[in-house]
mmCIF file of C-alpha atoms in Angstrom:
data_model
loop_
_atom_site.group_PDB
_atom_site.id
_atom_site.type_symbol
_atom_site.label_atom_id
_atom_site.label_comp_id
_atom_site.label_asym_id
_atom_site.label_seq_id
_atom_site.Cartn_x
_atom_site.Cartn_y
_atom_site.Cartn_z
ATOM 1 C CA MET A 1093 -9.425 -4.976 -10.450
ATOM 2 C CA SER A 1094 -7.971 -3.935 -13.746
ATOM 3 C CA LYS A 1095 -4.559 -2.644 -12.700
ATOM 4 C CA ILE A 1096 -2.588 -2.342 -9.496
ATOM 5 C CA LEU A 1097 0.283 0.007 -8.818
ATOM 6 C CA ILE A 1098 3.552 -1.324 -7.434
ATOM 7 C CA ALA A 1099 6.736 0.434 -6.370
ATOM 8 C CA SER A 1100 9.820 -0.220 -4.295
ATOM 9 C CA ASP A 1101 13.196 1.118 -3.374
ATOM 10 C CA HIS A 1102 16.447 -0.761 -4.016
ATOM 11 C CA ALA A 1103 15.914 -3.011 -0.962
ATOM 12 C CA GLY A 1104 12.515 -4.118 -2.240
ATOM 13 C CA PHE A 1105 13.427 -4.393 -5.903
ATOM 14 C CA THR A 1106 14.000 -8.171 -6.067
ATOM 15 C CA LEU A 1107 10.765 -8.939 -4.205
ATOM 16 C CA LYS A 1108 8.872 -6.446 -6.374
ATOM 17 C CA GLU A 1109 10.001 -8.200 -9.548
ATOM 18 C CA LYS A 1110 8.812 -11.580 -8.210
ATOM 19 C CA LEU A 1111 5.472 -10.106 -7.161
ATOM 20 C CA LYS A 1112 4.919 -8.417 -10.513
ATOM 21 C CA ASN A 1113 5.197 -11.794 -12.226
ATOM 22 C CA PHE A 1114 2.868 -13.344 -9.652
ATOM 23 C CA LEU A 1115 0.222 -10.665 -10.178
ATOM 24 C CA GLU A 1116 0.432 -10.816 -13.962
ATOM 25 C CA LYS A 1117 0.017 -14.624 -13.900
ATOM 26 C CA LYS A 1118 -3.170 -14.049 -11.880
ATOM 27 C CA GLY A 1119 -4.446 -11.794 -14.663
ATOM 28 C CA ILE A 1120 -3.952 -8.572 -12.724
ATOM 29 C CA GLY A 1121 -2.396 -5.740 -14.678
ATOM 30 C CA VAL A 1122 0.556 -4.086 -12.987
ATOM 31 C CA LYS A 1123 1.822 -0.529 -13.341
ATOM 32 C CA ASP A 1124 5.399 -0.413 -12.071
ATOM 33 C CA LEU A 1125 6.350 3.020 -10.727
ATOM 34 C CA GLY A 1126 9.970 2.018 -9.993
ATOM 35 C CA THR A 1127 12.644 1.657 -8.942
ATOM 36 C CA TYR A 1128 13.987 -0.332 -11.861
ATOM 37 C CA SER A 1129 17.258 -1.663 -10.440
ATOM 38 C CA LYS A 1130 19.068 -2.548 -7.218
ATOM 39 C CA GLU A 1131 20.956 0.748 -7.357
ATOM 40 C CA ARG A 1132 20.575 2.634 -4.075
ATOM 41 C CA CYS A 1133 17.704 5.133 -4.131
ATOM 42 C CA ASP A 1134 15.369 7.000 -1.771
ATOM 43 C CA TYR A 1135 12.082 5.254 -0.886
ATOM 44 C CA PRO A 1136 10.086 8.488 -0.289
ATOM 45 C CA VAL A 1137 10.223 9.307 -3.995
ATOM 46 C CA PHE A 1138 8.522 6.055 -5.010
ATOM 47 C CA ALA A 1139 6.142 5.873 -2.053
ATOM 48 C CA TYR A 1140 4.944 9.398 -2.792
ATOM 49 C CA GLU A 1141 4.334 8.710 -6.496
ATOM 50 C CA LEU A 1142 2.253 5.616 -5.760
ATOM 51 C CA ALA A 1143 0.325 7.167 -2.873
ATOM 52 C CA LYS A 1144 -0.348 10.298 -4.936
ATOM 53 C CA ASP A 1145 -2.028 8.243 -7.670
ATOM 54 C CA VAL A 1146 -4.174 6.455 -5.088
ATOM 55 C CA SER A 1147 -4.987 9.710 -3.286
ATOM 56 C CA GLU A 1148 -6.060 11.355 -6.551
ATOM 57 C CA GLY A 1149 -8.206 8.360 -7.517
ATOM 58 C CA LYS A 1150 -6.086 7.444 -10.532
ATOM 59 C CA SER A 1151 -5.790 3.950 -9.075
ATOM 60 C CA THR A 1152 -7.701 2.160 -6.357
ATOM 61 C CA ARG A 1153 -4.881 0.112 -4.865
ATOM 62 C CA GLY A 1154 -1.119 -0.160 -4.682
ATOM 63 C CA ILE A 1155 1.716 -2.193 -3.206
ATOM 64 C CA LEU A 1156 4.869 -0.635 -1.751
ATOM 65 C CA ILE A 1157 8.021 -2.535 -0.800
ATOM 66 C CA CYS A 1158 11.137 -1.401 1.044
ATOM 67 C CA LYS A 1159 13.405 -3.110 3.563
ATOM 68 C CA SER A 1160 11.255 -2.687 6.687
ATOM 69 C CA GLY A 1161 8.082 -1.204 5.217
ATOM 70 C CA ILE A 1162 8.064 1.507 7.868
ATOM 71 C CA GLY A 1163 9.327 4.394 5.758
ATOM 72 C CA ASN A 1164 6.940 3.652 2.909
ATOM 73 C CA SER A 1165 4.057 3.486 5.399
ATOM 74 C CA ILE A 1166 4.960 6.859 6.878
ATOM 75 C CA VAL A 1167 5.161 8.531 3.464
ATOM 76 C CA ALA A 1168 2.029 6.955 1.970
ATOM 77 C CA ASN A 1169 -0.167 7.754 4.973
ATOM 78 C CA ARG A 1170 0.617 11.458 4.659
ATOM 79 C CA LEU A 1171 -1.568 11.727 1.562
ATOM 80 C CA PRO A 1172 -5.321 12.290 1.914
ATOM 81 C CA GLY A 1173 -7.445 9.200 1.439
ATOM 82 C CA VAL A 1174 -4.528 6.793 1.569
ATOM 83 C CA ARG A 1175 -4.808 3.997 4.099
ATOM 84 C CA ALA A 1176 -1.465 2.209 3.869
ATOM 85 C CA ALA A 1177 -1.089 -0.957 5.941
ATOM 86 C CA LEU A 1178 2.254 -2.527 6.792
ATOM 87 C CA CYS A 1179 1.522 -6.250 6.798
ATOM 88 C CA HIS A 1180 3.890 -9.020 7.830
ATOM 89 C CA ASN A 1181 1.310 -11.820 7.879
ATOM 90 C CA ILE A 1182 -1.950 -12.908 6.291
ATOM 91 C CA THR A 1183 -4.148 -12.152 9.299
ATOM 92 C CA ILE A 1184 -3.046 -8.524 9.457
ATOM 93 C CA ALA A 1185 -3.543 -8.180 5.696
ATOM 94 C CA ARG A 1186 -7.129 -9.456 5.985
ATOM 95 C CA LEU A 1187 -7.864 -7.228 8.970
ATOM 96 C CA SER A 1188 -6.442 -4.192 7.172
ATOM 97 C CA ARG A 1189 -9.023 -4.737 4.446
ATOM 98 C CA GLU A 1190 -11.972 -5.786 6.638
ATOM 99 C CA HIS A 1191 -11.593 -3.082 9.289
ATOM 100 C CA ASN A 1192 -9.604 -0.280 7.660
ATOM 101 C CA ASP A 1193 -10.356 -0.624 3.946
ATOM 102 C CA SER A 1194 -6.625 -0.333 3.303
ATOM 103 C CA ASN A 1195 -5.843 0.732 -0.225
ATOM 104 C CA VAL A 1196 -2.053 0.432 -0.089
ATOM 105 C CA LEU A 1197 -0.325 -2.748 1.049
ATOM 106 C CA VAL A 1198 3.180 -2.210 2.403
ATOM 107 C CA LEU A 1199 5.663 -5.058 2.652
ATOM 108 C CA GLY A 1200 9.108 -5.208 4.238
ATOM 109 C CA SER A 1201 11.447 -7.329 2.152
ATOM 110 C CA ALA A 1202 13.642 -8.087 5.183
ATOM 111 C CA PHE A 1203 10.700 -9.699 6.962
ATOM 112 C CA VAL A 1204 8.501 -11.161 4.216
ATOM 113 C CA LYS A 1205 9.869 -13.629 1.673
ATOM 114 C CA ALA A 1206 8.267 -14.088 -1.748
ATOM 115 C CA ASP A 1207 6.051 -17.074 -0.912
ATOM 116 C CA LEU A 1208 4.554 -15.384 2.126
ATOM 117 C CA ALA A 1209 4.251 -12.083 0.257
ATOM 118 C CA LYS A 1210 2.203 -13.809 -2.455
ATOM 119 C CA ARG A 1211 -0.174 -15.266 0.148
ATOM 120 C CA ILE A 1212 -0.455 -11.887 1.871
ATOM 121 C CA ILE A 1213 -1.270 -10.207 -1.439
ATOM 122 C CA SER A 1214 -3.891 -12.840 -2.316
ATOM 123 C CA ALA A 1215 -5.580 -12.371 1.050
ATOM 124 C CA TRP A 1216 -5.410 -8.589 0.745
ATOM 125 C CA LEU A 1217 -6.839 -8.543 -2.785
ATOM 126 C CA ASN A 1218 -9.632 -11.002 -2.008
ATOM 127 C CA THR A 1219 -10.842 -9.531 1.267
ATOM 128 C CA LYS A 1220 -13.651 -6.992 1.269
ATOM 129 C CA PHE A 1221 -14.222 -4.074 3.631
ATOM 130 C CA LEU A 1222 -16.858 -5.029 6.221
ATOM 131 C CA GLY A 1223 -18.391 -1.558 6.611
ATOM 132 C CA GLY A 1224 -20.748 -1.207 9.613
ATOM 133 C CA ARG A 1225 -18.935 0.008 12.721
ATOM 134 C CA HIS A 1226 -15.729 0.162 10.692
ATOM 135 C CA LEU A 1227 -17.299 2.609 8.226
ATOM 136 C CA LYS A 1228 -18.071 4.971 11.092
ATOM 137 C CA ARG A 1229 -14.390 4.876 12.083
ATOM 138 C CA LEU A 1230 -13.230 5.481 8.528
ATOM 139 C CA LYS A 1231 -15.479 8.526 8.379
ATOM 140 C CA LEU A 1232 -13.874 9.774 11.600
ATOM 141 C CA ILE A 1233 -10.420 9.297 10.068
ATOM 142 C CA ASN A 1234 -11.511 11.190 6.958
ATOM 143 C CA GLN A 1235 -12.839 14.027 9.115
ATOM 144 C CA ILE A 1236 -9.544 14.218 11.026
ATOM 145 C CA ASP A 1237 -7.739 14.355 7.691
ATOM 146 C CA LYS A 1238 -9.943 17.262 6.534
ATOM 147 C CA ASN A 1239 -9.437 19.099 9.839
ATOM 148 C CA ILE A 1240 -5.663 18.796 9.536
ATOM 149 C CA ARG A 1241 -5.722 20.200 6.004
ATOM 150 C CA VAL A 1242 -7.910 23.132 7.093
ATOM 151 C CA ASP A 1243 -5.641 23.838 10.095
ATOM 152 C CA THR A 1244 -2.525 23.925 7.914
ATOM 153 C CA ARG A 1245 -4.106 26.543 5.601
ATOM 154 C CA ARG A 1246 -4.547 29.035 8.447
#
């Protein structure tokens, strides 16, 4: 992986800064889409920008951080082709890659401290999609996504 996107709101800012350093020390390039301070802001703005780049194929993976991770998950999963996974432990992070081919990792800074977040990220980055029966399910999800877009155009 050449570069990973990362973004947060004010509640995830401190964790994001720690994780950026962690990723860069591992030799992974990081593109920070904001926020750039602890000043209060609105998470949908940053979640949308990151998910849009993943949805459009400009990047293959991203990491979103807010206080609970729920809002970022809701926003990111609205975009076609984005499979955002809210992960609070290593097992869920691995399963999100093996079974769902998640391309956006969502962390809640109120529930995941930096050391655990680093282990979650390592597991998420180093786990491959298993394919097989899971590929069939991903294709079903993609078809549902296409059907929704067609229905909204009518």
